[in-house]
Amino acid sequence: MSNAVAVKTNELPESFKDINSHNLYLYVKSYLAAQRANTARVKNRSEVSGGGKKPKAQKGSGGARWGSKRSPLFVGGGQVFGPTKRNYNQKINKKQKALALNFAINAHAENGSLFVADSIKVESGKTKDAVSIINQLNQRDTLIIVDSIEEKTYLAFRNVKNCYVIEKQEINAYLISAYHSVLVEKSVLESLTKEA
């Protein structure tokens, strides 16, 4: 791996600096909503079992009138206003997705936490070599973006707890903003800035 060098803000296109932060907010909101399991569900009184026979006589007991054991008042009865399956997805436009990504990259560049290397490879496949790359950056945690992950590089980085390696096609604004620093291959950054 070549030495990682911090990218100055002016090396990114001017268009990256004028993006509104609200685009990132909308993307992160949409991304997290899509992660929700959507499995919480209860049965209402029309779905629970039982309740065919009237529990007691309409009159004569001196108490309330009971029509069915499926009422929410009884144990084993239906649930009122409980959670049902629903779609949590929130739509976001392609253009806003792209703006959110560019804003997240620019935020790292302005903070001095965007690092670039010609190539990020660990030929030995050893974790200690991967750790030495991370230690050069002197950051709390790092997202590493490569063009394509080689097996030896994957094996070297997979046990390092304060970093995460992804390929170019996996990039998203949420991941970039979730990490304190980003180490990216030069070719990947060039393709990102060309697409903007």
mmCIF file of C-alpha atoms in Angstrom:
data_model
loop_
_atom_site.group_PDB
_atom_site.id
_atom_site.type_symbol
_atom_site.label_atom_id
_atom_site.label_comp_id
_atom_site.label_asym_id
_atom_site.label_seq_id
_atom_site.Cartn_x
_atom_site.Cartn_y
_atom_site.Cartn_z
ATOM 1 C CA MET A 1 0.000 0.000 0.000
ATOM 2 C CA SER A 2 1.275 3.482 -0.766
ATOM 3 C CA ASN A 3 1.314 6.092 1.999
ATOM 4 C CA ALA A 4 -2.149 7.455 2.748
ATOM 5 C CA VAL A 5 -2.337 11.194 2.189
ATOM 6 C CA ALA A 6 -5.064 13.504 3.514
ATOM 7 C CA VAL A 7 -7.062 15.077 0.701
ATOM 8 C CA LYS A 8 -7.583 18.830 0.960
ATOM 9 C CA THR A 9 -11.083 20.167 0.341
ATOM 10 C CA ASN A 10 -10.087 22.050 -2.812
ATOM 11 C CA GLU A 11 -9.231 18.728 -4.491
ATOM 12 C CA LEU A 12 -12.943 17.922 -4.604
ATOM 13 C CA PRO A 13 -15.163 19.638 -7.197
ATOM 14 C CA GLU A 14 -16.677 22.992 -6.205
ATOM 15 C CA SER A 15 -20.176 21.511 -6.514
ATOM 16 C CA PHE A 16 -19.473 19.333 -3.432
ATOM 17 C CA LYS A 17 -19.231 22.409 -1.186
ATOM 18 C CA ASP A 18 -22.643 23.895 -1.973
ATOM 19 C CA ILE A 19 -24.745 20.850 -1.024
ATOM 20 C CA ASN A 20 -27.389 21.267 1.681
ATOM 21 C CA SER A 21 -26.947 18.954 4.685
ATOM 22 C CA HIS A 22 -30.677 18.159 4.598
ATOM 23 C CA ASN A 23 -30.015 15.730 1.725
ATOM 24 C CA LEU A 24 -27.857 13.614 4.044
ATOM 25 C CA TYR A 25 -30.521 13.757 6.769
ATOM 26 C CA LEU A 26 -33.190 12.491 4.349
ATOM 27 C CA TYR A 27 -30.946 9.689 3.075
ATOM 28 C CA VAL A 28 -29.974 8.471 6.567
ATOM 29 C CA LYS A 29 -33.632 8.582 7.653
ATOM 30 C CA SER A 30 -34.626 6.531 4.588
ATOM 31 C CA TYR A 31 -31.722 4.059 5.048
ATOM 32 C CA LEU A 32 -32.498 3.391 8.723
ATOM 33 C CA ALA A 33 -36.235 3.076 8.044
ATOM 34 C CA ALA A 34 -35.472 0.379 5.447
ATOM 35 C CA GLN A 35 -33.537 -1.621 8.090
ATOM 36 C CA ARG A 36 -36.616 -2.003 10.310
ATOM 37 C CA ALA A 37 -37.771 -5.612 10.648
ATOM 38 C CA ASN A 38 -41.490 -4.917 10.158
ATOM 39 C CA THR A 39 -42.476 -8.117 12.018
ATOM 40 C CA ALA A 40 -44.368 -6.758 15.073
ATOM 41 C CA ARG A 41 -47.994 -7.849 14.848
ATOM 42 C CA VAL A 42 -50.885 -8.649 17.209
ATOM 43 C CA LYS A 43 -54.327 -10.215 16.727
ATOM 44 C CA ASN A 44 -57.452 -8.132 17.095
ATOM 45 C CA ARG A 45 -60.762 -9.504 18.359
ATOM 46 C CA SER A 46 -61.770 -10.821 14.949
ATOM 47 C CA GLU A 47 -58.614 -12.982 14.730
ATOM 48 C CA VAL A 48 -58.261 -14.600 18.185
ATOM 49 C CA SER A 49 -59.766 -18.045 18.764
ATOM 50 C CA GLY A 50 -62.895 -18.797 20.789
ATOM 51 C CA GLY A 51 -65.921 -16.678 21.549
ATOM 52 C CA GLY A 52 -68.672 -18.605 19.796
ATOM 53 C CA LYS A 53 -70.977 -18.862 22.805
ATOM 54 C CA LYS A 54 -72.269 -15.933 24.857
ATOM 55 C CA PRO A 55 -70.337 -16.238 28.175
ATOM 56 C CA LYS A 56 -73.365 -15.653 30.423
ATOM 57 C CA ALA A 57 -76.983 -14.634 30.312
ATOM 58 C CA GLN A 58 -77.825 -11.150 29.057
ATOM 59 C CA LYS A 59 -79.831 -10.320 32.196
ATOM 60 C CA GLY A 60 -80.031 -11.377 35.813
ATOM 61 C CA SER A 61 -76.402 -11.350 36.983
ATOM 62 C CA GLY A 62 -76.404 -7.697 37.991
ATOM 63 C CA GLY A 63 -73.172 -7.181 36.042
ATOM 64 C CA ALA A 64 -72.208 -5.910 32.620
ATOM 65 C CA ARG A 65 -73.454 -7.535 29.404
ATOM 66 C CA TRP A 66 -70.881 -9.899 27.919
ATOM 67 C CA GLY A 67 -71.224 -10.835 24.286
ATOM 68 C CA SER A 68 -67.944 -12.642 23.591
ATOM 69 C CA LYS A 69 -64.791 -13.929 25.295
ATOM 70 C CA ARG A 70 -62.823 -12.423 22.409
ATOM 71 C CA SER A 71 -63.371 -8.950 23.840
ATOM 72 C CA PRO A 72 -60.180 -7.055 24.806
ATOM 73 C CA LEU A 73 -61.480 -7.047 28.405
ATOM 74 C CA PHE A 74 -60.759 -10.774 28.821
ATOM 75 C CA VAL A 75 -57.507 -12.730 29.084
ATOM 76 C CA GLY A 76 -56.909 -14.257 25.658
ATOM 77 C CA GLY A 77 -59.061 -11.612 24.009
ATOM 78 C CA GLY A 78 -58.075 -9.448 21.071
ATOM 79 C CA GLN A 79 -55.619 -6.562 21.304
ATOM 80 C CA VAL A 80 -56.858 -3.023 20.703
ATOM 81 C CA PHE A 81 -54.789 -0.705 18.480
ATOM 82 C CA GLY A 82 -51.745 -2.990 18.643
ATOM 83 C CA PRO A 83 -48.940 -3.032 16.062
ATOM 84 C CA THR A 84 -49.736 -4.522 12.665
ATOM 85 C CA LYS A 85 -47.479 -5.098 9.656
ATOM 86 C CA ARG A 86 -46.712 -1.838 7.925
ATOM 87 C CA ASN A 87 -44.277 -0.535 5.367
ATOM 88 C CA TYR A 88 -41.630 1.723 6.941
ATOM 89 C CA ASN A 89 -39.867 2.542 3.663
ATOM 90 C CA GLN A 90 -39.365 6.212 2.899
ATOM 91 C CA LYS A 91 -38.824 7.240 -0.695
ATOM 92 C CA ILE A 92 -35.790 9.289 -1.629
ATOM 93 C CA ASN A 93 -34.901 10.490 -5.130
ATOM 94 C CA LYS A 94 -31.784 9.292 -6.978
ATOM 95 C CA LYS A 95 -30.552 12.880 -7.167
ATOM 96 C CA GLN A 96 -30.876 13.313 -3.396
ATOM 97 C CA LYS A 97 -28.992 10.024 -2.834
ATOM 98 C CA ALA A 98 -26.117 11.324 -4.948
ATOM 99 C CA LEU A 99 -26.126 14.699 -3.176
ATOM 100 C CA ALA A 100 -26.106 12.997 0.230
ATOM 101 C CA LEU A 101 -23.080 10.893 -0.765
ATOM 102 C CA ASN A 102 -21.182 13.918 -2.069
ATOM 103 C CA PHE A 103 -22.010 15.908 1.080
ATOM 104 C CA ALA A 104 -20.729 13.083 3.317
ATOM 105 C CA ILE A 105 -17.463 12.833 1.345
ATOM 106 C CA ASN A 106 -16.960 16.604 1.445
ATOM 107 C CA ALA A 107 -17.612 16.697 5.220
ATOM 108 C CA HIS A 108 -14.698 14.265 5.734
ATOM 109 C CA ALA A 109 -12.493 16.284 3.397
ATOM 110 C CA GLU A 110 -13.200 19.493 5.339
ATOM 111 C CA ASN A 111 -12.463 17.751 8.654
ATOM 112 C CA GLY A 112 -9.164 16.379 7.331
ATOM 113 C CA SER A 113 -10.420 12.819 7.823
ATOM 114 C CA LEU A 114 -10.543 11.783 4.143
ATOM 115 C CA PHE A 115 -7.420 9.813 3.178
ATOM 116 C CA VAL A 116 -6.371 8.586 -0.258
ATOM 117 C CA ALA A 117 -3.984 5.800 -1.261
ATOM 118 C CA ASP A 118 -2.976 4.563 -4.713
ATOM 119 C CA SER A 119 -3.946 1.032 -3.710
ATOM 120 C CA ILE A 120 -4.935 -0.661 -0.473
ATOM 121 C CA LYS A 121 -3.676 -4.225 -0.440
ATOM 122 C CA VAL A 122 -2.228 -6.515 2.233
ATOM 123 C CA GLU A 123 -0.275 -9.092 0.245
ATOM 124 C CA SER A 124 0.677 -11.092 3.356
ATOM 125 C CA GLY A 125 -2.910 -11.455 4.577
ATOM 126 C CA LYS A 126 -1.690 -10.747 8.118
ATOM 127 C CA THR A 127 -3.745 -8.750 10.596
ATOM 128 C CA LYS A 128 -0.671 -6.993 12.024
ATOM 129 C CA ASP A 129 0.044 -5.491 8.578
ATOM 130 C CA ALA A 130 -3.566 -4.279 8.352
ATOM 131 C CA VAL A 131 -3.300 -2.744 11.853
ATOM 132 C CA SER A 132 -0.139 -0.859 10.851
ATOM 133 C CA ILE A 133 -2.078 0.742 7.944
ATOM 134 C CA ILE A 134 -4.875 1.817 10.306
ATOM 135 C CA ASN A 135 -2.400 3.137 12.909
ATOM 136 C CA GLN A 136 -0.791 5.436 10.284
ATOM 137 C CA LEU A 137 -4.072 7.339 10.045
ATOM 138 C CA ASN A 138 -4.314 7.930 13.806
ATOM 139 C CA GLN A 139 -8.140 7.918 13.747
ATOM 140 C CA ARG A 140 -10.766 6.375 16.049
ATOM 141 C CA ASP A 141 -12.296 4.221 13.315
ATOM 142 C CA THR A 142 -12.002 4.004 9.546
ATOM 143 C CA LEU A 143 -14.119 3.017 6.565
ATOM 144 C CA ILE A 144 -11.879 1.554 3.844
ATOM 145 C CA ILE A 145 -13.141 1.718 0.256
ATOM 146 C CA VAL A 146 -11.406 -0.340 -2.439
ATOM 147 C CA ASP A 147 -12.168 -1.047 -6.080
ATOM 148 C CA SER A 148 -12.406 -4.789 -5.394
ATOM 149 C CA ILE A 149 -11.488 -6.717 -2.244
ATOM 150 C CA GLU A 150 -8.820 -9.373 -2.673
ATOM 151 C CA GLU A 151 -9.022 -12.419 -0.425
ATOM 152 C CA LYS A 152 -5.721 -11.740 1.398
ATOM 153 C CA THR A 153 -6.742 -8.130 2.074
ATOM 154 C CA TYR A 154 -10.142 -9.261 3.369
ATOM 155 C CA LEU A 155 -8.506 -11.812 5.705
ATOM 156 C CA ALA A 156 -6.099 -9.196 7.032
ATOM 157 C CA PHE A 157 -8.765 -6.598 7.852
ATOM 158 C CA ARG A 158 -11.658 -8.790 9.006
ATOM 159 C CA ASN A 159 -10.434 -9.073 12.621
ATOM 160 C CA VAL A 160 -9.584 -5.390 13.069
ATOM 161 C CA LYS A 161 -12.435 -3.991 15.136
ATOM 162 C CA ASN A 162 -12.087 -0.272 14.352
ATOM 163 C CA CYS A 163 -12.310 -0.540 10.556
ATOM 164 C CA TYR A 164 -14.621 -1.875 7.856
ATOM 165 C CA VAL A 165 -13.688 -2.697 4.247
ATOM 166 C CA ILE A 166 -16.172 -2.286 1.408
ATOM 167 C CA GLU A 167 -16.045 -2.363 -2.386
ATOM 168 C CA LYS A 168 -16.865 0.601 -4.621
ATOM 169 C CA GLN A 169 -20.418 -0.556 -5.402
ATOM 170 C CA GLU A 170 -21.294 -0.808 -1.676
ATOM 171 C CA ILE A 171 -20.648 2.894 -0.965
ATOM 172 C CA ASN A 172 -23.489 4.816 0.601
ATOM 173 C CA ALA A 173 -23.824 8.105 2.463
ATOM 174 C CA TYR A 174 -24.876 6.429 5.723
ATOM 175 C CA LEU A 175 -21.710 4.303 5.969
ATOM 176 C CA ILE A 176 -19.458 7.228 5.098
ATOM 177 C CA SER A 177 -21.055 9.489 7.716
ATOM 178 C CA ALA A 178 -21.062 6.714 10.368
ATOM 179 C CA TYR A 179 -17.244 6.478 10.458
ATOM 180 C CA HIS A 180 -14.812 9.065 11.832
ATOM 181 C CA SER A 181 -12.496 8.734 8.849
ATOM 182 C CA VAL A 182 -12.465 7.302 5.325
ATOM 183 C CA LEU A 183 -9.526 5.704 3.506
ATOM 184 C CA VAL A 184 -10.235 5.370 -0.204
ATOM 185 C CA GLU A 185 -8.308 4.192 -3.259
ATOM 186 C CA LYS A 186 -7.449 6.985 -5.684
ATOM 187 C CA SER A 187 -9.268 5.352 -8.621
ATOM 188 C CA VAL A 188 -12.465 5.034 -6.557
ATOM 189 C CA LEU A 189 -12.406 8.686 -5.489
ATOM 190 C CA GLU A 190 -11.771 9.783 -9.070
ATOM 191 C CA SER A 191 -14.791 7.830 -10.315
ATOM 192 C CA LEU A 192 -16.954 9.322 -7.534
ATOM 193 C CA THR A 193 -15.963 12.878 -8.415
ATOM 194 C CA LYS A 194 -16.454 12.236 -12.157
ATOM 195 C CA GLU A 195 -20.003 10.986 -11.579
ATOM 196 C CA ALA A 196 -20.880 14.102 -9.540
#
